[in-house]
mmCIF file of C-alpha atoms in Angstrom:
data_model
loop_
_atom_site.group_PDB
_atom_site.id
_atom_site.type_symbol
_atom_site.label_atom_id
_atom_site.label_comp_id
_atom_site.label_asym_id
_atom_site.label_seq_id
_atom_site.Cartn_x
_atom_site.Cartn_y
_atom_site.Cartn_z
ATOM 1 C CA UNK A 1 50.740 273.841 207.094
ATOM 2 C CA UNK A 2 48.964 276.342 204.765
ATOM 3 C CA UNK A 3 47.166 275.478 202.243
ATOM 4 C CA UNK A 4 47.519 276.425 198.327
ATOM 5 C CA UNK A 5 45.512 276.187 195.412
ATOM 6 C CA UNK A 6 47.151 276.199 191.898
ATOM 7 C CA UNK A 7 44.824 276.094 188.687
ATOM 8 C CA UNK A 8 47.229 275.555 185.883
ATOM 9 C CA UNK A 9 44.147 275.496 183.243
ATOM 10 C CA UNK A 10 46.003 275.653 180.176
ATOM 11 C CA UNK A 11 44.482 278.596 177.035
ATOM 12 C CA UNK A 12 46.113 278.682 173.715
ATOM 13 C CA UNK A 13 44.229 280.946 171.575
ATOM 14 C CA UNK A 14 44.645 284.339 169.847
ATOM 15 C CA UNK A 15 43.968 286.825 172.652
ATOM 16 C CA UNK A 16 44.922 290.806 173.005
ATOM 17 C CA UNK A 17 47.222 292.825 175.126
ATOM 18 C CA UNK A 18 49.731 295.400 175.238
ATOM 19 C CA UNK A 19 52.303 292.141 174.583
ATOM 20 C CA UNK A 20 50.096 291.428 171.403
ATOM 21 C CA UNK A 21 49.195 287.827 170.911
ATOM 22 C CA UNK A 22 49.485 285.247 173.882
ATOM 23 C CA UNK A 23 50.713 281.616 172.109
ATOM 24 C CA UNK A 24 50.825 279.869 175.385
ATOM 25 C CA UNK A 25 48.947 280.162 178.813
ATOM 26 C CA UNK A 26 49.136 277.993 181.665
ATOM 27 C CA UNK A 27 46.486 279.779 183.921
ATOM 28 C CA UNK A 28 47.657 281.767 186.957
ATOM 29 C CA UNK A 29 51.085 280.510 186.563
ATOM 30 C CA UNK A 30 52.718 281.441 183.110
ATOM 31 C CA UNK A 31 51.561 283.892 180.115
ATOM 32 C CA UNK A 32 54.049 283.427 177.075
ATOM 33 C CA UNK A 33 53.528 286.144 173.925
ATOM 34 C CA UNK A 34 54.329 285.895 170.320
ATOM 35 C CA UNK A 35 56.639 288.796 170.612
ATOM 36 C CA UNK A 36 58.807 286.774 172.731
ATOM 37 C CA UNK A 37 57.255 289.115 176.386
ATOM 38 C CA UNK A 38 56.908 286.143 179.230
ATOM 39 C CA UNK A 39 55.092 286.922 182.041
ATOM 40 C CA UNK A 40 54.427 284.685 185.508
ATOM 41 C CA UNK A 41 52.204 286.206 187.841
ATOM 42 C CA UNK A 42 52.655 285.799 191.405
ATOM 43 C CA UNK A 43 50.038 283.002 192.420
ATOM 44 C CA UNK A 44 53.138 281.793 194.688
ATOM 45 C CA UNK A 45 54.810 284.127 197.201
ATOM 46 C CA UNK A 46 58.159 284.891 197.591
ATOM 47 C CA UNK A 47 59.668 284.669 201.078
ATOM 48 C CA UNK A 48 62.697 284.951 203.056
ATOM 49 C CA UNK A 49 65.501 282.132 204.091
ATOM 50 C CA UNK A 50 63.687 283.004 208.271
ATOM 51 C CA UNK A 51 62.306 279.723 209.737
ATOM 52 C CA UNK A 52 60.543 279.063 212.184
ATOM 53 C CA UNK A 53 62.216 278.899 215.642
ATOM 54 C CA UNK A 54 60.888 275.421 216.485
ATOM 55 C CA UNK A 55 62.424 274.068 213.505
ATOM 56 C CA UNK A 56 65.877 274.584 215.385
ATOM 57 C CA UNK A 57 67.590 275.164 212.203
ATOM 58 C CA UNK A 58 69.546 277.588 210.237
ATOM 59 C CA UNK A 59 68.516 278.804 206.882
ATOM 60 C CA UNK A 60 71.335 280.706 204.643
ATOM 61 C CA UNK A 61 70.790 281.568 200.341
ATOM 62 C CA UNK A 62 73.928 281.564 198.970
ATOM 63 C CA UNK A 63 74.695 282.440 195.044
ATOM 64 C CA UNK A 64 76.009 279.626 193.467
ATOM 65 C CA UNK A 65 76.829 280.998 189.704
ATOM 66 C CA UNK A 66 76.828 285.052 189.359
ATOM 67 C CA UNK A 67 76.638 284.476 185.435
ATOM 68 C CA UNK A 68 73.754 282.522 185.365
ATOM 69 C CA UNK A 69 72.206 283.975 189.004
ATOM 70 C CA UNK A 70 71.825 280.560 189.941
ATOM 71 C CA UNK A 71 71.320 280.393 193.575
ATOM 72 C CA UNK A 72 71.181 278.402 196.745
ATOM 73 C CA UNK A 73 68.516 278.053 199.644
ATOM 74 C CA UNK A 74 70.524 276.158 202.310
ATOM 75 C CA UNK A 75 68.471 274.342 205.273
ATOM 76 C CA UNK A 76 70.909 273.140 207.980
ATOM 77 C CA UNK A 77 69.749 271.467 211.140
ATOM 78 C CA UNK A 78 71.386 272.535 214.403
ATOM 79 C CA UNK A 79 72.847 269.048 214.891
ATOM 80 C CA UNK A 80 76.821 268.327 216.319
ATOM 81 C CA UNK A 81 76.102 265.034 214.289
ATOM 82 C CA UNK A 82 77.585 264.649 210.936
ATOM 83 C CA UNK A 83 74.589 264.607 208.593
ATOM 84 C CA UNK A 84 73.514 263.659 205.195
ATOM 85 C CA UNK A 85 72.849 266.381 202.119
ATOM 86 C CA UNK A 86 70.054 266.851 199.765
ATOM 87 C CA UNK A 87 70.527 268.602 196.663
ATOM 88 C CA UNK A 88 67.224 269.726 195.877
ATOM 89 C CA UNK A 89 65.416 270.652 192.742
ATOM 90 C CA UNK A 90 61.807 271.799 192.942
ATOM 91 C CA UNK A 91 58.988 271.233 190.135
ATOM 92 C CA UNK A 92 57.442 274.078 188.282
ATOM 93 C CA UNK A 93 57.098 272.340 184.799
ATOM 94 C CA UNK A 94 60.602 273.447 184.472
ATOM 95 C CA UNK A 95 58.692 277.147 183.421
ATOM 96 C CA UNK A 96 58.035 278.183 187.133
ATOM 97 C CA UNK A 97 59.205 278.030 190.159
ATOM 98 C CA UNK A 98 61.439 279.036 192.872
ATOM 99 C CA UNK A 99 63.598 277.460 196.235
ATOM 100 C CA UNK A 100 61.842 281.132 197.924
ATOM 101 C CA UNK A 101 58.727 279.647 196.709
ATOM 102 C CA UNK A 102 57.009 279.999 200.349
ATOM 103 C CA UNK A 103 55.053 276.132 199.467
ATOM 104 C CA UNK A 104 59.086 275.180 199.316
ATOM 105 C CA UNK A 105 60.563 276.460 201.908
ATOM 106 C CA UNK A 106 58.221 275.599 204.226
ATOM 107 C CA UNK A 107 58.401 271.724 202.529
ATOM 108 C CA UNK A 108 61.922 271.759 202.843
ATOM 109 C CA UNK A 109 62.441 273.623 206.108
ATOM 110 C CA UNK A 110 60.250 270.747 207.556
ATOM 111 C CA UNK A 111 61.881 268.282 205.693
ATOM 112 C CA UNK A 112 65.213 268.828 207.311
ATOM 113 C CA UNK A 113 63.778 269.246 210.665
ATOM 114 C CA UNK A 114 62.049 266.297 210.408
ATOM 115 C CA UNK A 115 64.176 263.617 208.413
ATOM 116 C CA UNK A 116 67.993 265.222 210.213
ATOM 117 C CA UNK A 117 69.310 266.063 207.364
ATOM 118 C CA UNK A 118 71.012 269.131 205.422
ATOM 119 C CA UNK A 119 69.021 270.422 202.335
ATOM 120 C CA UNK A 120 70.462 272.566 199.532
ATOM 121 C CA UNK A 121 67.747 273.818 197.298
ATOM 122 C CA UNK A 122 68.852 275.077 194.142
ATOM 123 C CA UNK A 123 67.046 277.438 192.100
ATOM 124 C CA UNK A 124 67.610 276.916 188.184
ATOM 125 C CA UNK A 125 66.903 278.957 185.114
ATOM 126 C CA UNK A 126 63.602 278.518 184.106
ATOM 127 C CA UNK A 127 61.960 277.278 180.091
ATOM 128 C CA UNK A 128 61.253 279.374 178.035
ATOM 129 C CA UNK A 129 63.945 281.560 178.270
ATOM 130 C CA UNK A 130 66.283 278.776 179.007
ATOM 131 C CA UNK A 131 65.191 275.737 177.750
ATOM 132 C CA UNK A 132 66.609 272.445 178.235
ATOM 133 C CA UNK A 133 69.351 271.485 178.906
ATOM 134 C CA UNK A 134 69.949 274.811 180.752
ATOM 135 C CA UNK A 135 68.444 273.450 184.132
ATOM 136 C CA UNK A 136 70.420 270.181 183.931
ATOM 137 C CA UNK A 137 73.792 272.048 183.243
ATOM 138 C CA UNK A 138 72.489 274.601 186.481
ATOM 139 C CA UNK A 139 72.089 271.045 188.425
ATOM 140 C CA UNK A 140 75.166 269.665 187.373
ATOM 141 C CA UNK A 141 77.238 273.109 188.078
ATOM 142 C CA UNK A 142 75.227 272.996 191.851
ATOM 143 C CA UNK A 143 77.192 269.516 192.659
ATOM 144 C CA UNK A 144 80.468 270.788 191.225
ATOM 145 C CA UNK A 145 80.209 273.888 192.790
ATOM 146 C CA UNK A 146 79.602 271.890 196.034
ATOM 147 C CA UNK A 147 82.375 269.567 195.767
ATOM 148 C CA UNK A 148 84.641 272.353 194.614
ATOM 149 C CA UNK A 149 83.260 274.463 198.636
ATOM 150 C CA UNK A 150 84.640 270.988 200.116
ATOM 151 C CA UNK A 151 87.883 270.769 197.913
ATOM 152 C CA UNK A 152 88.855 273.967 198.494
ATOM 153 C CA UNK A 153 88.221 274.024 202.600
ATOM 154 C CA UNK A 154 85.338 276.311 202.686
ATOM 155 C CA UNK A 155 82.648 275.874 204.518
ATOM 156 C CA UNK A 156 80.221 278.511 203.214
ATOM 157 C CA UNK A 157 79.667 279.896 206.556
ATOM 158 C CA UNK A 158 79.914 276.677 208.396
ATOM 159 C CA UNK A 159 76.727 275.890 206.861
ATOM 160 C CA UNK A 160 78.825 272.825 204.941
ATOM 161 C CA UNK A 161 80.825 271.662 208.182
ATOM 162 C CA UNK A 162 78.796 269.014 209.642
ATOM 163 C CA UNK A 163 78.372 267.449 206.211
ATOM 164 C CA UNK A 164 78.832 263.956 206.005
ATOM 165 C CA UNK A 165 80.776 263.171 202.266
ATOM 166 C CA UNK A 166 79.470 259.974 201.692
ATOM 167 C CA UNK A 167 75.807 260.595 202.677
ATOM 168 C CA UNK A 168 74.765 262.999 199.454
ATOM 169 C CA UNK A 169 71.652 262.460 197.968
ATOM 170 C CA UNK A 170 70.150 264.115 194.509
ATOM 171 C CA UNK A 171 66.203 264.977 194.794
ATOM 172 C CA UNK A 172 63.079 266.572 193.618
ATOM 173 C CA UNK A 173 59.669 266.876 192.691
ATOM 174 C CA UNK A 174 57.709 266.781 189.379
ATOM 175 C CA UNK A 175 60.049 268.540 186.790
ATOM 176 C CA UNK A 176 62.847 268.560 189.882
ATOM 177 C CA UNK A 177 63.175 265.093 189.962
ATOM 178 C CA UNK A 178 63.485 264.792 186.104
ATOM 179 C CA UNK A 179 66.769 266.994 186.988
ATOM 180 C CA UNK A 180 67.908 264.956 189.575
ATOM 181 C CA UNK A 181 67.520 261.688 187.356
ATOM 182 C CA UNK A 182 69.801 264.039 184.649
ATOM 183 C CA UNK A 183 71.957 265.420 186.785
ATOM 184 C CA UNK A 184 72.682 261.649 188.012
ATOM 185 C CA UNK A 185 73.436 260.674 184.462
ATOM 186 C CA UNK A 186 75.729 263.910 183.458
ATOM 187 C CA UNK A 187 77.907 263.084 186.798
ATOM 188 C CA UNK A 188 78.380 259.402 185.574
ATOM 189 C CA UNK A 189 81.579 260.548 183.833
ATOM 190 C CA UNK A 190 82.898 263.097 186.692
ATOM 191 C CA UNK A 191 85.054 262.190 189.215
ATOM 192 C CA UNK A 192 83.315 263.373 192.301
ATOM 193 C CA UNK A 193 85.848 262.301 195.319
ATOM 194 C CA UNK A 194 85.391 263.076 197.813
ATOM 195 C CA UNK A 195 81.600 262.996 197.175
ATOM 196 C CA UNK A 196 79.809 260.197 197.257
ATOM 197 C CA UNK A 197 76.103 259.971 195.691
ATOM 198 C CA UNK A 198 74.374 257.446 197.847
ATOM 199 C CA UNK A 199 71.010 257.733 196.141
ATOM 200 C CA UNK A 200 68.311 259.150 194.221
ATOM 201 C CA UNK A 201 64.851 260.760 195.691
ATOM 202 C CA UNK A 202 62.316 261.473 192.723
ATOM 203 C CA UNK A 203 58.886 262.662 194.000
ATOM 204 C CA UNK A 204 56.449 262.263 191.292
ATOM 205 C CA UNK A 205 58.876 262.565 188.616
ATOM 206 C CA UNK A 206 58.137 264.478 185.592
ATOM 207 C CA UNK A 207 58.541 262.284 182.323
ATOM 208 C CA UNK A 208 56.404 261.993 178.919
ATOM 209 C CA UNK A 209 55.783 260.584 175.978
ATOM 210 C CA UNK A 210 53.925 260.706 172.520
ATOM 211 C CA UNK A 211 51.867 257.492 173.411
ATOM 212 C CA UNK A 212 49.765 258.229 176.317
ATOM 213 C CA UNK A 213 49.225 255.864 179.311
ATOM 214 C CA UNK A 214 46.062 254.915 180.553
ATOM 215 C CA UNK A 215 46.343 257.445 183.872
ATOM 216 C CA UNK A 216 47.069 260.449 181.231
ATOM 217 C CA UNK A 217 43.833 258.950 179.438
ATOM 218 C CA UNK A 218 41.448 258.209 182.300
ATOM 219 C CA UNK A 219 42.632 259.834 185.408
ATOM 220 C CA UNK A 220 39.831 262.789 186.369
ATOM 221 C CA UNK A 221 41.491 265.604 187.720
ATOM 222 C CA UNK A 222 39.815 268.328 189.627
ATOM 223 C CA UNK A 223 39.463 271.865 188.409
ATOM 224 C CA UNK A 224 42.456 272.856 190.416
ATOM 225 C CA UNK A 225 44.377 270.235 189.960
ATOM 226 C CA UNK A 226 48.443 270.940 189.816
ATOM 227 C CA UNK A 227 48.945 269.189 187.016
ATOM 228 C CA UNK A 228 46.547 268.319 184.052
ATOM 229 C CA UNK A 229 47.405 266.767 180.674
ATOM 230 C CA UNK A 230 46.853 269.712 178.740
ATOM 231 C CA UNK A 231 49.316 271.588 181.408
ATOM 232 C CA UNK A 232 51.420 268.873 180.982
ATOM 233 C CA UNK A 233 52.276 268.932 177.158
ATOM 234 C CA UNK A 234 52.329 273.498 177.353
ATOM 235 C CA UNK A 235 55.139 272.684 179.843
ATOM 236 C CA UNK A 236 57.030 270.388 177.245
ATOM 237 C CA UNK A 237 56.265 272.334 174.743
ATOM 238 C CA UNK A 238 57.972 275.533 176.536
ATOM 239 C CA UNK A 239 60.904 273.372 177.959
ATOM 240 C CA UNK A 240 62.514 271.005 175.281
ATOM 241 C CA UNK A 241 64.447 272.366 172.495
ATOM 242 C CA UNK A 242 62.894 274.036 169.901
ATOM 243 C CA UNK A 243 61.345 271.418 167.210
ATOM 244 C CA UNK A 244 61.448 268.321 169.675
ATOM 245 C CA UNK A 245 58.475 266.380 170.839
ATOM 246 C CA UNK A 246 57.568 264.449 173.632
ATOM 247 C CA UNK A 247 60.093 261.452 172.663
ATOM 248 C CA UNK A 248 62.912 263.446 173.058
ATOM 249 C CA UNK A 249 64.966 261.753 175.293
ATOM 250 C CA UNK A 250 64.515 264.643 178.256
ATOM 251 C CA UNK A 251 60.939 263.792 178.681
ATOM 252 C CA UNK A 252 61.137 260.183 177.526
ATOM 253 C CA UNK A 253 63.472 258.269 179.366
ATOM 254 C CA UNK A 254 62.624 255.392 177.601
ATOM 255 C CA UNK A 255 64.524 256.185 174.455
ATOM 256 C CA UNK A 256 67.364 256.359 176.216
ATOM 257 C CA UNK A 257 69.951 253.481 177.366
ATOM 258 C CA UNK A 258 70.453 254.736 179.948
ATOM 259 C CA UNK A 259 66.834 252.766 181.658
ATOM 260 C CA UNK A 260 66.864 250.105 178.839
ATOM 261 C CA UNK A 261 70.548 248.729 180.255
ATOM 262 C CA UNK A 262 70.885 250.466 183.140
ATOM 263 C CA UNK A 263 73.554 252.559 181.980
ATOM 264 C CA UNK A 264 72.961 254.294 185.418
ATOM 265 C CA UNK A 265 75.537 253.554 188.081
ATOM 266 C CA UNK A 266 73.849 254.926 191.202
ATOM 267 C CA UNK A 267 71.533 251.580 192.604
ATOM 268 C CA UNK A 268 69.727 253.494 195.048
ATOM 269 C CA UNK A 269 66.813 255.303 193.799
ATOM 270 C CA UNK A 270 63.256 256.245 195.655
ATOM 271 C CA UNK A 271 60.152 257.241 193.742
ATOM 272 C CA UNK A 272 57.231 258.608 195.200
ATOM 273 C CA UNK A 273 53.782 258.188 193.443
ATOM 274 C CA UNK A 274 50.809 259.885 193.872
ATOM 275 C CA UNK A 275 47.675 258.080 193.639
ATOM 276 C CA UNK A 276 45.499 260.568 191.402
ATOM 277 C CA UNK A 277 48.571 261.954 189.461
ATOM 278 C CA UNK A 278 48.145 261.950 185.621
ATOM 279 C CA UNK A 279 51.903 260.710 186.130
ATOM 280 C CA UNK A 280 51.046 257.990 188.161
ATOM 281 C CA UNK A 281 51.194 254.848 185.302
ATOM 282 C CA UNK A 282 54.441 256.155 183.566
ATOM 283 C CA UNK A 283 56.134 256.406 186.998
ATOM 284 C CA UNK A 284 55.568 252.826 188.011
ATOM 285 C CA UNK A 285 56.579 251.921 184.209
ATOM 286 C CA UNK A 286 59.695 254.038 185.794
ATOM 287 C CA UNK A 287 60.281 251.811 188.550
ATOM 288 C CA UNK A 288 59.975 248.693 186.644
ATOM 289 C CA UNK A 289 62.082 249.306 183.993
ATOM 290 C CA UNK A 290 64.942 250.270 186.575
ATOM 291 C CA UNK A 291 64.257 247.148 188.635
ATOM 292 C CA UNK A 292 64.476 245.128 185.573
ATOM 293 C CA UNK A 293 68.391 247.129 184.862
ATOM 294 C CA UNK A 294 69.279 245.840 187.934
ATOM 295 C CA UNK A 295 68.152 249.428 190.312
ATOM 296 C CA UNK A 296 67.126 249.004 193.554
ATOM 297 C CA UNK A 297 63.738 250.840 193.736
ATOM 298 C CA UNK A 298 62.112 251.450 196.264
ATOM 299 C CA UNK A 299 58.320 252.846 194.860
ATOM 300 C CA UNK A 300 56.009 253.946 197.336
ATOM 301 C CA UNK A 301 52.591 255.295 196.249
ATOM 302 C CA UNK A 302 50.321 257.660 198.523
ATOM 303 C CA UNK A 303 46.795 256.676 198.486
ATOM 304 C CA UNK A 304 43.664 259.026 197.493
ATOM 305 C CA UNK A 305 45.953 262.283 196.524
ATOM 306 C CA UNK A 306 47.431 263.702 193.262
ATOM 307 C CA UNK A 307 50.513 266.082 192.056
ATOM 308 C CA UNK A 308 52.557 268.149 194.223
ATOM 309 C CA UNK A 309 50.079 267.282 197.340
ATOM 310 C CA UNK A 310 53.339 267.537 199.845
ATOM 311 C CA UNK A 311 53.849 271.113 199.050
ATOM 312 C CA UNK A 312 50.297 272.253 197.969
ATOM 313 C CA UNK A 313 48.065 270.894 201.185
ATOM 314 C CA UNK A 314 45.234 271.586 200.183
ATOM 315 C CA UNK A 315 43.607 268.760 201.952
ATOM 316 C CA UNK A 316 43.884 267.122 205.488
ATOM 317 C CA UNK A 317 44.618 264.217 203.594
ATOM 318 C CA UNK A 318 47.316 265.273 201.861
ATOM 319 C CA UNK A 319 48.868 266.655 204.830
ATOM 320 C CA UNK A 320 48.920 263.291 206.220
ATOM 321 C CA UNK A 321 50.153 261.799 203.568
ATOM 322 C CA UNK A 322 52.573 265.029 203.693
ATOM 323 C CA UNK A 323 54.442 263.110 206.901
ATOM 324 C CA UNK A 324 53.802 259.724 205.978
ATOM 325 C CA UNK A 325 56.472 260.859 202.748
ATOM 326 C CA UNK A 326 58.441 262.419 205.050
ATOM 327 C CA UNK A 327 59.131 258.790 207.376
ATOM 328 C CA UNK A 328 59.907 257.206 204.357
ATOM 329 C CA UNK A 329 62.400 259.586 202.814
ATOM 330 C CA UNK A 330 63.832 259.438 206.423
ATOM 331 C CA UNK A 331 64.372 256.051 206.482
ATOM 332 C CA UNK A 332 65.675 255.805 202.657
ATOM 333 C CA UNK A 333 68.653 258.453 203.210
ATOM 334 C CA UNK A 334 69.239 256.309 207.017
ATOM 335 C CA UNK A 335 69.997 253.013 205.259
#
């Protein structure tokens, strides 16, 4: 797997351009102007739907909303076996990000190959020019759009045929699993037959708060680490709706009922953890408060790496711990 290096070192100060004054800079990845001129520069390429051969799957994007050019990376295993779907959102702060991201489709491509199982990776509008809720309401219209391809017959070039209905799964990383958890709670009052949501896959979910915890406080993070506090609160900043701080209820679960009762109906719901992650503390508070509603969590933390290790690899470790995440999604979506 290649290996990537981020350095989201985050710069608010007065500086010149041809754009005039930069408010906002999250180093390498986003540039935001007072004139309202956005720019992201290309620290992540861009490539194709092609796989590799060995993989033995097929790879399709497919335009889910022309409107809203919300789109569609499909990766479908070359299986006669009925298999389970993951709707997948990737991170990116909710500012950056895409599912041709070349760190995410080679993630994902793997992913499918690896754990059997169909992967739709949907690429959202992006904060600032969209802020929330835009990206839940892009992750909600995915799933309808989906059941509506099922309801209506169509298979969007067979790619949806060997789907199994009552296998779906919603998932993501960082600021995608934040829209997963969302997503989960918007489709609480849809009827989805004949979908069935078995579970929940958050990857180092992406959740805040005014009070820090002691891993926002204490945990050291390298130079080019994917995710540092300062980072952190630019990305909130850019994403929630204009005047709202970090205990809003889109980065603070906590205000909401929804963990306090367990106002959640799916029980199913896998968090992965990263050992060095700033996020690491308010995660596990995660877990625990959705084990105490009555969830059942499954936590699993990965030793000795931080953020967004499984698509970054910029360490053998990480790598490792790349496949050892990998097993235990497997097994999660099997049971």
């Amino acid at each position: 797997m290649a290996a990537m290096s981020l350095d989201p070192r985050l710069n608010v100060h007065s500086g010149k351009s041809q754009h005039g004054v930069i408010l906002e800079e999250i180093e390498g990845l986003i540039r935001v102007y007072k004139n309202g001129h956005i720019e992201r520069p290309p620290i992540v390429p861009n490539v194709t739907s092609a796989v590799r051969t060995e993989l033995n799957l097929t790879s399709k994007d497919i335009i889910i909303d022309k409107c809203t050019n919300v789109w569609a990376r499909f990766y479908v295993p070359n299986s006669p076996l009925r298999l389970p779907l993951l709707i997948y959102f990737h991170g990116g702060g909710f500012c950056v990000g895409s599912a041709s991201w070349s760190c995410y489709h080679e993630f994902l491509s793997n992913l499918a190959s690896k754990v059997g199982c169909m992967i739709m990776s949907v690429s959202y509008r992006l904060a600032p020019e969209n802020r929330l809720p835009a990206a839940y309401e892009d992750g909600l219209n995915a799933v309808l759009w989906l059941k509506q391809q099922v309801m209506n017959g169509q298979s969007v070039h067979h790619l949806l045929s060997q789907y199994d209905l009552t296998s779906l799964f919603l998932a993501g990383d960082s600021a995608g699993a934040n829209i997963a958890y969302n997503v989960a709670i918007r489709l609480e009052s849809i009827n989805l037959n004949p979908l069935f949501i078995k579970g929940i896959i958050m990857i180092q979910p992406f959740f805040g708060r005014e009070e820090r915890t002691g891993s926002e406080k204490l945990m050291t993070q390298p130079v080019h680490s994917a995710l540092t506090l300062p980072a952190s609160d630019a990305y909130w900043r850019l994403s929630l709706p204009l005047g709202a701080n970090r205990d809003h209820k889109w980065c603070n679960p906590f205000v909401k009922s929804d963990v306090k009762s367990g106002g959640l109906k799916i029980v199913h719901i896998m968090v992965c953890i990263s050992e060095m992650d700033i996020l690491k503390d308010r995660n596990l508070q995660f877990c625990t408060a959705m084990a105490n509603a009555g969830k059942r969590v499954e936590a699993v933390v990965y030793k000795g790496v931080g953020h967004a290790f499984q698509v970054l690899h910029n360490s053998q470790l990480s790598q490792t711990r790349t496949h050892e995440m990998m097993s235990h999604i497997k097994t999660f979506i099997s049971r």
